[in-house]
Coordinates of C-alpha atoms in Angstrom, one line a residue:
M990 CA 0.3 -0.5 0.1
L991 CA 1.3 3.7 -0.7
I992 CA 0.1 5.7 1.5
N993 CA -0.4 9.3 1.2
I994 CA 0.6 12.4 2.4
S995 CA -2.3 14.4 2.2
W996 CA -4.1 11.9 4.4
N997 CA -4.5 12.7 8.5
L998 CA -3.7 10.3 10.5
Q999 CA -7.6 9.4 10.8
S1000 CA -7.8 9.1 7.5
A1001 CA -5.2 7.3 7.6
F1002 CA -6.4 5.0 10.1
D1003 CA -9.7 4.6 8.0
V1004 CA -7.7 3.6 4.5
I1005 CA -5.4 1.1 6.0
N1006 CA -7.8 -0.5 7.9
E1007 CA -10.0 -1.1 4.8
E1008 CA -6.9 -3.4 4.0
Y1009 CA -5.4 -4.4 7.1
R1010 CA -7.6 -6.1 10.4
P1011 CA -7.2 -4.9 12.7
G1012 CA -6.4 -6.8 15.9
G1013 CA -5.3 -9.9 13.5
E1014 CA -2.7 -12.4 13.9
S1015 CA -1.2 -10.8 10.5
S1016 CA -2.6 -7.9 9.4
G1017 CA -2.6 -6.2 12.6
P1018 CA 0.6 -5.2 12.9
Q1019 CA 0.7 -5.6 9.7
R1020 CA -1.1 -2.0 10.1
N1021 CA 0.5 -0.9 12.4
R1022 CA 3.4 -0.6 10.6
L1023 CA 1.3 1.0 8.1
I1024 CA 0.3 4.2 10.2
E1025 CA 4.3 4.3 11.4
A1026 CA 5.4 3.9 8.3
W1027 CA 2.7 7.5 7.5
G1028 CA 4.3 9.2 10.4
Q1029 CA 7.8 8.3 8.7
L1030 CA 6.4 10.5 5.9
V1031 CA 4.6 13.1 7.0
G1032 CA 7.7 14.3 9.8
R1033 CA 7.7 13.8 13.5
S1034 CA 6.3 18.0 14.4
R1035 CA 2.4 16.6 12.4
A1036 CA 2.4 13.3 13.2
I1037 CA 3.0 14.2 16.9
E1038 CA 0.3 17.0 16.7
E1039 CA -2.3 14.6 15.0
L1040 CA -1.6 12.1 17.3
E1041 CA -2.7 14.2 20.3
C1042 CA -5.6 17.0 17.9
L1043 CA -7.6 13.4 17.0
I1044 CA -7.0 12.3 21.2
E1045 CA -8.5 15.0 21.2
Q1046 CA -10.7 15.4 19.3
H1047 CA -12.3 12.2 20.1
G1048 CA -12.4 12.7 24.1
S1049 CA -10.0 10.4 25.5
M1050 CA -7.0 8.0 24.6
N1051 CA -9.7 5.2 25.7
K1052 CA -11.9 6.4 22.8
M1053 CA -9.6 6.9 20.3
S1054 CA -9.0 3.8 20.9
K1055 CA -12.5 2.3 20.2
S1056 CA -12.5 4.4 17.4
V1057 CA -9.4 3.3 15.2
H1058 CA -9.6 -0.7 17.2
M1059 CA -6.2 0.4 18.8
A1060 CA -5.9 -0.9 21.5
P1061 CA -4.6 2.4 24.5
K1062 CA -1.2 0.5 25.2
T1063 CA -0.4 0.7 21.3
I1064 CA -2.2 3.9 21.2
K1065 CA 1.1 5.0 23.8
L1066 CA 3.9 2.5 22.0
L1067 CA 2.6 4.3 18.7
R1068 CA 4.0 8.0 20.5
T1069 CA 6.7 6.8 21.4
F1070 CA 7.7 5.8 18.1
F1071 CA 6.2 9.5 16.3
E1072 CA 8.2 11.0 18.8
S1073 CA 11.6 9.2 18.8
L1074 CA 11.3 10.3 15.3
P1075 CA 14.4 12.6 14.4
S1076 CA 14.1 16.6 14.0
E1077 CA 12.4 17.2 10.2
L1078 CA 15.9 20.0 9.2
E1079 CA 19.3 20.4 10.8
H1080 CA 20.6 22.7 12.5
I1081 CA 22.8 25.7 11.1
N1082 CA 25.5 25.6 13.1
F1083 CA 27.9 28.5 10.9
M1084 CA 27.7 30.7 7.7
K1085 CA 30.7 29.6 6.1
K1086 CA 33.1 32.8 4.5
Y1087 CA 34.7 32.2 0.6
N1088 CA 36.7 34.8 -1.0
F1089 CA 34.9 35.6 -3.6
T1090 CA 37.6 37.8 -6.5
E1091 CA 35.4 39.1 -10.0
G1092 CA 36.3 36.8 -13.0
E1093 CA 38.2 34.3 -11.0
L1094 CA 37.6 30.7 -10.9
C1095 CA 35.7 30.0 -7.1
S1096 CA 37.3 27.4 -4.9
L1097 CA 34.4 25.8 -4.9
E1098 CA 33.1 22.5 -7.9
E1099 CA 28.8 22.5 -8.4
D1100 CA 27.9 18.9 -7.4
L1101 CA 25.7 17.1 -5.7
N1102 CA 25.9 20.3 -2.7
H1103 CA 26.5 22.7 -4.6
E1104 CA 24.2 24.8 -7.7
F1105 CA 25.9 28.1 -9.0
K1106 CA 23.3 30.3 -11.0
E1107 CA 24.2 33.5 -13.5
V1108 CA 22.0 36.5 -12.4
K1109 CA 21.2 37.5 -16.4
G1110 CA 18.8 41.4 -16.2
N1111 CA 18.3 44.5 -14.6
N1112 CA 15.7 42.7 -12.1
P1113 CA 17.5 40.3 -9.7
A1114 CA 15.1 39.9 -7.5
K1115 CA 12.8 38.6 -9.8
S1116 CA 15.5 36.6 -11.5
I1117 CA 16.0 34.5 -8.2
Q1118 CA 12.2 34.7 -7.8
N1119 CA 11.6 33.4 -10.4
S1120 CA 13.5 29.5 -9.4
A1121 CA 14.0 29.7 -6.2
D1122 CA 11.9 27.4 -4.4
E1123 CA 12.7 24.7 -6.7
Y1124 CA 16.0 25.0 -6.3
I1125 CA 15.6 24.8 -1.7
L1126 CA 13.4 22.4 -2.2
A1127 CA 15.4 19.9 -4.3
F1128 CA 18.8 20.3 -2.0
L1129 CA 16.2 20.2 1.3
N1130 CA 14.5 16.4 -0.2
S1131 CA 18.0 15.2 -1.4
S1132 CA 21.3 16.0 1.4
G1133 CA 21.1 20.1 2.0
G1134 CA 23.3 22.3 -0.3
S1135 CA 24.0 25.7 -0.8
I1136 CA 22.9 27.4 -3.8
F1137 CA 25.6 30.4 -5.3
W1138 CA 23.5 33.3 -7.5
G1139 CA 26.7 35.2 -8.5
I1140 CA 29.3 32.1 -10.0
C1141 CA 28.9 31.6 -13.4
D1142 CA 28.4 27.5 -14.5
N1143 CA 31.9 27.2 -15.1
G1144 CA 32.6 28.4 -11.5
V1145 CA 34.1 32.0 -12.9
I1146 CA 32.1 35.0 -10.1
K1147 CA 29.6 36.8 -12.4
S1148 CA 29.0 38.7 -8.7
L1149 CA 25.0 40.7 -8.5
R1150 CA 25.6 44.4 -8.4
L1151 CA 23.5 45.4 -5.1
D1152 CA 22.4 48.3 -3.4
L1153 CA 20.9 47.6 0.5
T1154 CA 17.5 48.1 -1.1
Q1155 CA 18.1 45.3 -3.3
K1156 CA 19.3 43.0 -1.4
D1157 CA 16.9 43.8 1.3
Q1158 CA 13.9 43.0 -2.0
I1159 CA 16.0 39.4 -2.0
R1160 CA 16.0 39.0 1.5
K1161 CA 11.8 39.1 0.9
V1162 CA 11.8 37.4 -2.1
V1163 CA 13.4 34.0 0.0
N1164 CA 11.1 34.4 2.9
S1165 CA 8.3 34.4 0.6
K1166 CA 9.0 31.1 -1.1
I1167 CA 9.7 28.9 2.3
N1168 CA 6.6 30.7 3.4
T1169 CA 4.9 28.5 0.4
I1170 CA 6.1 25.4 1.5
E1171 CA 4.5 22.2 2.0
P1172 CA 4.6 21.0 4.7
S1173 CA 5.8 24.0 6.3
I1174 CA 9.5 24.6 7.7
D1175 CA 10.9 27.1 10.2
P1176 CA 12.2 29.4 7.5
T1177 CA 15.0 30.6 10.1
Q1178 CA 16.6 27.0 9.0
I1179 CA 17.9 28.5 5.8
A1180 CA 19.8 30.7 5.7
V1181 CA 20.5 33.8 3.3
N1182 CA 23.9 35.6 2.8
F1183 CA 25.9 38.3 1.4
H1184 CA 29.7 37.7 0.4
K1185 CA 31.7 40.3 -0.8
V1186 CA 32.5 40.0 -4.1
S1187 CA 36.6 41.6 -3.6
N1188 CA 37.5 44.1 -7.3
A1189 CA 33.0 44.8 -7.9
E1190 CA 32.1 47.1 -6.9
N1191 CA 28.7 46.6 -4.6
G1192 CA 29.3 43.0 -5.8
Y1193 CA 28.0 40.0 -4.4
V1194 CA 27.4 36.1 -4.4
L1195 CA 24.6 35.6 -2.7
E1196 CA 24.0 31.7 -0.5
I1197 CA 21.4 30.7 0.6
N1198 CA 21.8 27.6 2.5
I1199 CA 19.3 24.5 2.8
P1200 CA 19.6 21.9 6.2
K1201 CA 19.7 18.7 5.1
S1202 CA 16.1 17.0 6.1
N1203 CA 15.8 14.7 8.6
S1204 CA 11.8 13.9 7.7
V1205 CA 10.6 10.3 5.1
G1206 CA 8.3 12.8 3.5
L1207 CA 9.3 15.7 0.9
F1208 CA 8.4 18.9 0.6
F1209 CA 6.3 20.1 -1.8
N1210 CA 5.7 23.8 -3.1
S1211 CA 1.9 25.9 -3.0
S1212 CA 1.0 24.1 -6.7
G1213 CA 2.1 21.0 -5.6
N1214 CA 4.9 20.3 -6.8
T1215 CA 8.9 18.6 -5.5
W1216 CA 12.2 18.4 -6.2
V1217 CA 15.7 16.9 -5.9
R1218 CA 19.3 16.6 -6.5
V1219 CA 19.7 13.4 -9.1
N1220 CA 24.0 13.1 -10.0
G1221 CA 24.8 17.1 -8.7
C1222 CA 21.5 17.9 -10.8
K1223 CA 17.8 19.6 -9.8
Q1224 CA 15.9 16.6 -11.0
K1225 CA 11.2 17.5 -10.7
L1226 CA 9.7 14.5 -9.9
Q1227 CA 5.4 13.7 -10.6
G1228 CA 3.4 10.8 -11.2
V1229 CA 5.0 7.0 -10.7
A1230 CA 8.6 8.5 -10.4
L1231 CA 7.4 10.8 -7.6
Q1232 CA 6.1 7.1 -6.2
E1233 CA 8.1 5.4 -6.8
Y1234 CA 11.4 7.8 -5.1
I1235 CA 8.7 8.3 -1.7
I1236 CA 8.9 4.4 -1.7
Q1237 CA 12.3 3.7 -1.6
R1238 CA 13.0 6.4 1.2
I1239 CA 10.0 4.6 2.8
Q1240 CA 12.0 1.2 2.5
K1241 CA 15.4 2.7 3.5
C1242 CA 13.9 3.4 6.5
N1243 CA 12.3 0.3 7.8

């Protein structure tokens, strides 16, 4: 059975209970494992919150127990399991400092954790806004990393020329994109930094640093689209490919 991330906990119980009879010698434990898989998919915070809400909606754990056909003792074990899940995002302890010089090759290379983007045109904020969510989601759904705007694909520094107003605009558009991510995340965990570029008046390289997600589930934008990093490139997931990717993530954690 494929777990649907859009299910709330009540829906998960309803659908899974229909396929795997609660209390059965083999179907009961399988039902419980699938409920745990739902928790892994939606993440620690949401799983705990929905369990507490479900207990509150029924009035007590015993009443919930009867409704979902799960013993109170097993519900307590389920809560313990949800609480043992890792935090959704790894915390960023510091932001690295880089020495960038206009026109020179930077010391980094594009790989699974680093992406270079050249900004063309006179409106850097709009250019960054158009693709920021795709790259942020790709890193969130993979191993984390940094996007650098102001570095060409070949690694040569071609900085952004920014005044204070433009830097503020960029911060706002990046934050607006972060706030559309579903499930929602703590925006302070995504760091935005402007690295000064030598030999370039008002020249900067913009770095957006995204932490690694510890959640089995994927993150999506407000349109329901998502991306991952594959071989150092951004790849959109949809349809069968999306289902297979989610199944593989769940299997790795079981």
